[in-house]
Short mmCIF file of N, CA and C in Angstrom, two decimals:
data_model
loop_
_atom_site.label_atom_id
_atom_site.label_comp_id
_atom_site.label_asym_id
_atom_site.label_seq_id
_atom_site.Cartn_x
_atom_site.Cartn_y
_atom_site.Cartn_z
N MET Y 1 59.15 165.62 123.36
CA MET Y 1 59.19 164.66 124.43
C MET Y 1 58.06 164.97 125.40
N LYS Y 2 57.34 163.92 125.83
CA LYS Y 2 56.23 164.10 126.77
C LYS Y 2 56.77 164.35 128.16
N SER Y 3 56.07 165.19 128.89
CA SER Y 3 56.46 165.38 130.28
C SER Y 3 55.68 164.41 131.17
N ILE Y 4 56.33 163.91 132.17
CA ILE Y 4 55.72 162.96 133.11
C ILE Y 4 55.53 163.68 134.43
N SER Y 5 54.33 163.55 134.97
CA SER Y 5 54.05 164.26 136.21
C SER Y 5 54.84 163.66 137.37
N ILE Y 6 55.14 164.49 138.33
CA ILE Y 6 55.85 164.05 139.54
C ILE Y 6 54.99 163.05 140.30
N GLY Y 7 53.68 163.27 140.32
CA GLY Y 7 52.77 162.34 141.01
C GLY Y 7 52.84 160.94 140.41
N TYR Y 8 52.89 160.88 139.06
CA TYR Y 8 52.99 159.59 138.38
C TYR Y 8 54.30 158.89 138.74
N LEU Y 9 55.39 159.65 138.74
CA LEU Y 9 56.69 159.07 139.09
C LEU Y 9 56.70 158.57 140.53
N ALA Y 10 56.12 159.34 141.43
CA ALA Y 10 56.08 158.94 142.84
C ALA Y 10 55.27 157.67 143.01
N ALA Y 11 54.11 157.60 142.37
CA ALA Y 11 53.26 156.42 142.48
C ALA Y 11 53.96 155.19 141.90
N THR Y 12 54.65 155.37 140.79
CA THR Y 12 55.38 154.27 140.17
C THR Y 12 56.51 153.79 141.08
N ALA Y 13 57.22 154.71 141.69
CA ALA Y 13 58.32 154.35 142.59
C ALA Y 13 57.80 153.60 143.81
N ILE Y 14 56.69 154.06 144.35
CA ILE Y 14 56.11 153.37 145.52
C ILE Y 14 55.68 151.96 145.14
N ALA Y 15 55.01 151.82 144.01
CA ALA Y 15 54.55 150.51 143.56
C ALA Y 15 55.73 149.57 143.33
N ALA Y 16 56.79 150.08 142.70
CA ALA Y 16 57.97 149.26 142.46
C ALA Y 16 58.63 148.84 143.77
N GLY Y 17 58.69 149.74 144.71
CA GLY Y 17 59.26 149.41 146.01
C GLY Y 17 58.48 148.33 146.73
N MET Y 18 57.16 148.34 146.56
CA MET Y 18 56.32 147.35 147.22
C MET Y 18 56.55 145.96 146.64
N LEU Y 19 56.95 145.89 145.37
CA LEU Y 19 57.22 144.60 144.75
C LEU Y 19 58.42 143.91 145.37
N PHE Y 20 59.36 144.68 145.87
CA PHE Y 20 60.61 144.11 146.34
C PHE Y 20 60.73 144.05 147.86
N THR Y 21 59.68 144.39 148.56
CA THR Y 21 59.71 144.28 150.02
C THR Y 21 58.80 143.15 150.42
N SER Y 22 59.22 142.40 151.37
CA SER Y 22 58.38 141.31 151.85
C SER Y 22 57.63 141.79 153.09
N ALA Y 23 56.51 141.14 153.33
CA ALA Y 23 55.72 141.50 154.51
C ALA Y 23 56.52 141.15 155.76
N PRO Y 24 56.48 141.98 156.78
CA PRO Y 24 57.21 141.67 157.99
C PRO Y 24 56.59 140.45 158.68
N ALA Y 25 57.43 139.70 159.35
CA ALA Y 25 56.94 138.55 160.09
C ALA Y 25 56.02 139.03 161.21
N ALA Y 26 55.01 138.23 161.47
CA ALA Y 26 54.06 138.61 162.51
C ALA Y 26 54.79 138.67 163.86
N ALA Y 27 54.56 139.74 164.57
CA ALA Y 27 55.14 139.88 165.91
C ALA Y 27 54.24 139.14 166.89
N PHE Y 28 54.84 138.42 167.81
CA PHE Y 28 54.06 137.69 168.80
C PHE Y 28 54.83 137.63 170.10
N ASP Y 29 54.09 137.35 171.16
CA ASP Y 29 54.67 137.19 172.49
C ASP Y 29 54.68 135.70 172.80
N GLU Y 30 55.84 135.08 172.62
CA GLU Y 30 55.97 133.62 172.79
C GLU Y 30 55.56 133.17 174.18
N GLU Y 31 56.00 133.87 175.20
CA GLU Y 31 55.67 133.45 176.57
C GLU Y 31 54.18 133.53 176.84
N ALA Y 32 53.52 134.57 176.34
CA ALA Y 32 52.07 134.70 176.50
C ALA Y 32 51.35 133.58 175.74
N ALA Y 33 51.85 133.25 174.56
CA ALA Y 33 51.25 132.17 173.77
C ALA Y 33 51.37 130.83 174.50
N LYS Y 34 52.56 130.54 175.02
CA LYS Y 34 52.76 129.29 175.75
C LYS Y 34 51.90 129.24 177.01
N ALA Y 35 51.78 130.39 177.69
CA ALA Y 35 50.95 130.45 178.91
C ALA Y 35 49.49 130.16 178.57
N LEU Y 36 48.98 130.74 177.48
CA LEU Y 36 47.61 130.48 177.08
C LEU Y 36 47.42 129.02 176.72
N ALA Y 37 48.39 128.42 176.04
CA ALA Y 37 48.32 127.00 175.70
C ALA Y 37 48.32 126.13 176.96
N ARG Y 38 49.16 126.49 177.93
CA ARG Y 38 49.18 125.73 179.20
C ARG Y 38 47.85 125.86 179.93
N GLU Y 39 47.34 127.08 180.03
CA GLU Y 39 46.07 127.33 180.74
C GLU Y 39 44.92 126.54 180.12
N ASN Y 40 44.96 126.34 178.82
CA ASN Y 40 43.89 125.62 178.12
C ASN Y 40 44.21 124.14 177.92
N LYS Y 41 45.31 123.70 178.53
CA LYS Y 41 45.72 122.29 178.49
C LYS Y 41 45.93 121.76 177.07
N CYS Y 42 46.42 122.63 176.20
CA CYS Y 42 46.70 122.25 174.81
C CYS Y 42 47.78 121.18 174.73
N PHE Y 43 48.72 121.21 175.70
CA PHE Y 43 49.84 120.28 175.66
C PHE Y 43 49.43 118.84 176.00
N ARG Y 44 48.20 118.64 176.43
CA ARG Y 44 47.72 117.26 176.63
C ARG Y 44 47.64 116.52 175.30
N CYS Y 45 47.20 117.22 174.26
CA CYS Y 45 47.01 116.58 172.95
C CYS Y 45 48.07 116.97 171.92
N HIS Y 46 48.78 118.06 172.17
CA HIS Y 46 49.77 118.54 171.20
C HIS Y 46 51.12 118.73 171.87
N ALA Y 47 52.16 118.47 171.10
CA ALA Y 47 53.53 118.81 171.50
C ALA Y 47 54.09 119.65 170.37
N ILE Y 48 55.18 120.31 170.63
CA ILE Y 48 55.75 121.17 169.60
C ILE Y 48 56.32 120.34 168.45
N ASN Y 49 57.05 119.28 168.77
CA ASN Y 49 57.74 118.56 167.70
C ASN Y 49 57.44 117.08 167.60
N LYS Y 50 56.36 116.61 168.25
CA LYS Y 50 55.97 115.21 168.06
C LYS Y 50 54.46 115.08 168.15
N ASP Y 51 53.93 114.15 167.37
CA ASP Y 51 52.49 113.91 167.39
C ASP Y 51 52.09 113.23 168.69
N LYS Y 52 50.95 113.62 169.20
CA LYS Y 52 50.34 112.96 170.35
C LYS Y 52 48.94 112.58 169.86
N ASP Y 53 47.90 112.81 170.66
CA ASP Y 53 46.55 112.60 170.14
C ASP Y 53 46.26 113.57 169.00
N GLY Y 54 46.84 114.77 169.10
CA GLY Y 54 46.73 115.76 168.04
C GLY Y 54 48.07 115.88 167.34
N PRO Y 55 48.07 116.54 166.20
CA PRO Y 55 49.33 116.69 165.45
C PRO Y 55 50.31 117.61 166.18
N SER Y 56 51.59 117.42 165.90
CA SER Y 56 52.59 118.33 166.46
C SER Y 56 52.34 119.72 165.90
N TRP Y 57 52.71 120.72 166.68
CA TRP Y 57 52.52 122.08 166.19
C TRP Y 57 53.49 122.40 165.06
N ASN Y 58 54.63 121.72 165.01
CA ASN Y 58 55.53 121.90 163.86
C ASN Y 58 54.82 121.47 162.58
N SER Y 59 54.08 120.35 162.62
CA SER Y 59 53.39 119.88 161.41
C SER Y 59 52.21 120.78 161.07
N VAL Y 60 51.53 121.32 162.07
CA VAL Y 60 50.45 122.28 161.82
C VAL Y 60 51.02 123.52 161.14
N ALA Y 61 52.14 124.02 161.68
CA ALA Y 61 52.78 125.21 161.10
C ALA Y 61 53.18 124.94 159.66
N ALA Y 62 53.76 123.78 159.40
CA ALA Y 62 54.18 123.45 158.04
C ALA Y 62 52.99 123.37 157.08
N LYS Y 63 51.87 122.85 157.56
CA LYS Y 63 50.67 122.71 156.73
C LYS Y 63 50.07 124.07 156.36
N TYR Y 64 50.08 125.00 157.30
CA TYR Y 64 49.38 126.27 157.10
C TYR Y 64 50.28 127.46 156.78
N ARG Y 65 51.56 127.37 157.01
CA ARG Y 65 52.47 128.53 156.94
C ARG Y 65 52.33 129.35 155.67
N ASP Y 66 52.25 128.74 154.51
CA ASP Y 66 52.23 129.47 153.26
C ASP Y 66 50.83 129.78 152.74
N LYS Y 67 49.82 129.52 153.53
CA LYS Y 67 48.45 129.80 153.12
C LYS Y 67 48.06 131.21 153.57
N ALA Y 68 47.48 131.97 152.66
CA ALA Y 68 47.12 133.36 152.95
C ALA Y 68 46.12 133.46 154.10
N ASP Y 69 45.26 132.47 154.26
CA ASP Y 69 44.23 132.52 155.30
C ASP Y 69 44.58 131.66 156.51
N ALA Y 70 45.86 131.38 156.71
CA ALA Y 70 46.28 130.49 157.80
C ALA Y 70 45.81 130.99 159.16
N GLN Y 71 46.07 132.25 159.47
CA GLN Y 71 45.68 132.76 160.78
C GLN Y 71 44.18 132.66 160.97
N GLU Y 72 43.43 133.09 159.97
CA GLU Y 72 41.97 133.05 160.05
C GLU Y 72 41.46 131.63 160.27
N ARG Y 73 42.00 130.67 159.52
CA ARG Y 73 41.54 129.27 159.63
C ARG Y 73 41.87 128.69 161.01
N LEU Y 74 43.07 128.97 161.50
CA LEU Y 74 43.45 128.42 162.80
C LEU Y 74 42.70 129.10 163.95
N VAL Y 75 42.47 130.40 163.86
CA VAL Y 75 41.68 131.08 164.88
C VAL Y 75 40.27 130.48 164.91
N HIS Y 76 39.70 130.26 163.73
CA HIS Y 76 38.37 129.63 163.67
C HIS Y 76 38.39 128.25 164.32
N HIS Y 77 39.41 127.46 164.02
CA HIS Y 77 39.51 126.12 164.58
C HIS Y 77 39.56 126.17 166.11
N LEU Y 78 40.28 127.13 166.64
CA LEU Y 78 40.46 127.21 168.10
C LEU Y 78 39.28 127.87 168.82
N THR Y 79 38.40 128.51 168.07
CA THR Y 79 37.29 129.23 168.73
C THR Y 79 35.91 128.70 168.39
N SER Y 80 35.82 127.73 167.50
CA SER Y 80 34.50 127.28 167.03
C SER Y 80 34.06 125.93 167.56
N GLY Y 81 35.00 125.12 168.06
CA GLY Y 81 34.65 123.78 168.49
C GLY Y 81 34.42 122.83 167.32
N GLU Y 82 35.00 123.16 166.16
CA GLU Y 82 34.82 122.28 164.99
C GLU Y 82 35.42 120.91 165.27
N MET Y 83 35.04 119.94 164.47
CA MET Y 83 35.46 118.55 164.68
C MET Y 83 36.93 118.37 164.33
N SER Y 84 37.59 117.55 165.14
CA SER Y 84 38.98 117.16 164.91
C SER Y 84 39.02 115.65 164.76
N LYS Y 85 39.81 115.20 163.80
CA LYS Y 85 39.98 113.76 163.59
C LYS Y 85 41.21 113.29 164.35
N PHE Y 86 41.09 112.12 164.96
CA PHE Y 86 42.17 111.54 165.75
C PHE Y 86 42.80 110.38 165.00
N PRO Y 87 44.03 110.00 165.37
CA PRO Y 87 44.73 108.93 164.66
C PRO Y 87 43.95 107.62 164.60
N ASP Y 88 43.15 107.33 165.62
CA ASP Y 88 42.38 106.08 165.62
C ASP Y 88 41.10 106.17 164.80
N GLY Y 89 40.85 107.35 164.18
CA GLY Y 89 39.71 107.51 163.30
C GLY Y 89 38.50 108.19 163.93
N HIS Y 90 38.44 108.27 165.25
CA HIS Y 90 37.27 108.92 165.85
C HIS Y 90 37.39 110.43 165.74
N GLU Y 91 36.27 111.12 165.90
CA GLU Y 91 36.24 112.57 165.83
C GLU Y 91 35.66 113.13 167.11
N GLU Y 92 36.17 114.29 167.50
CA GLU Y 92 35.67 115.01 168.67
C GLU Y 92 35.67 116.49 168.34
N GLU Y 93 34.84 117.24 169.05
CA GLU Y 93 34.89 118.69 168.92
C GLU Y 93 36.19 119.17 169.54
N HIS Y 94 36.89 120.06 168.84
CA HIS Y 94 38.12 120.62 169.39
C HIS Y 94 37.74 121.55 170.54
N LYS Y 95 38.50 121.50 171.60
CA LYS Y 95 38.25 122.37 172.74
C LYS Y 95 38.37 123.84 172.31
N ILE Y 96 37.44 124.65 172.77
CA ILE Y 96 37.46 126.07 172.48
C ILE Y 96 38.42 126.76 173.46
N ILE Y 97 39.32 127.56 172.91
CA ILE Y 97 40.29 128.27 173.73
C ILE Y 97 39.58 129.35 174.54
N LYS Y 98 39.85 129.35 175.82
CA LYS Y 98 39.28 130.36 176.71
C LYS Y 98 40.37 131.38 177.05
N THR Y 99 39.96 132.64 177.09
CA THR Y 99 40.88 133.72 177.41
C THR Y 99 40.30 134.55 178.55
N GLU Y 100 41.17 135.32 179.16
CA GLU Y 100 40.75 136.29 180.17
C GLU Y 100 41.35 137.63 179.78
N PRO Y 101 40.58 138.62 179.39
CA PRO Y 101 39.12 138.66 179.36
C PRO Y 101 38.56 137.71 178.30
N GLU Y 102 37.30 137.38 178.47
CA GLU Y 102 36.62 136.41 177.62
C GLU Y 102 36.65 136.82 176.15
N ASN Y 103 36.84 135.83 175.29
CA ASN Y 103 36.83 136.00 173.83
C ASN Y 103 37.81 137.07 173.34
N ASP Y 104 39.00 137.09 173.91
CA ASP Y 104 40.02 138.05 173.50
C ASP Y 104 40.74 137.52 172.26
N THR Y 105 40.29 137.97 171.12
CA THR Y 105 40.84 137.50 169.85
C THR Y 105 42.32 137.80 169.72
N ALA Y 106 42.78 138.89 170.30
CA ALA Y 106 44.21 139.23 170.21
C ALA Y 106 45.07 138.15 170.85
N GLN Y 107 44.63 137.59 171.97
CA GLN Y 107 45.40 136.52 172.62
C GLN Y 107 45.42 135.26 171.75
N ILE Y 108 44.29 134.96 171.13
CA ILE Y 108 44.22 133.77 170.28
C ILE Y 108 45.06 133.96 169.03
N LYS Y 109 45.02 135.16 168.43
CA LYS Y 109 45.86 135.43 167.27
C LYS Y 109 47.34 135.37 167.64
N ASN Y 110 47.68 135.80 168.83
CA ASN Y 110 49.07 135.71 169.30
C ASN Y 110 49.49 134.24 169.38
N LEU Y 111 48.63 133.39 169.91
CA LEU Y 111 48.91 131.96 169.99
C LEU Y 111 49.11 131.38 168.59
N VAL Y 112 48.22 131.73 167.67
CA VAL Y 112 48.31 131.23 166.30
C VAL Y 112 49.59 131.74 165.61
N ASP Y 113 49.93 133.01 165.81
CA ASP Y 113 51.15 133.53 165.19
C ASP Y 113 52.38 132.81 165.71
N TRP Y 114 52.40 132.51 167.01
CA TRP Y 114 53.52 131.75 167.56
C TRP Y 114 53.55 130.36 166.95
N LEU Y 115 52.39 129.71 166.87
CA LEU Y 115 52.31 128.37 166.29
C LEU Y 115 52.85 128.36 164.85
N LEU Y 116 52.44 129.35 164.07
CA LEU Y 116 52.88 129.41 162.68
C LEU Y 116 54.36 129.70 162.53
N SER Y 117 54.99 130.19 163.59
CA SER Y 117 56.42 130.49 163.53
C SER Y 117 57.28 129.26 163.77
N LEU Y 118 56.69 128.19 164.24
CA LEU Y 118 57.46 127.00 164.61
C LEU Y 118 57.98 126.25 163.39
#
């Protein structure tokens, strides 16, 4: 009978355990996310559960939730000024989210994580 090294068994056990554990949900500060959205007047065009000039955040969350690059894509959208299409067909540059301190990616990622949780 062949002997199996302890290292091999340990590596196999760790790998097997990783198959059955799910990634933890992203931790976010909901109040800080809402405050950043208010400061940037996001609620003028978006509501949590109904479409306005922009889509509801529930529909944005549903669209991106299961995509591996959801956070990256939404952070880019909020920081690049890329074009947004409106219900009447016109397009405008999306407002760039401003943070204090300036360009604080952690605050923007917190906003996106909250959005994706809706």
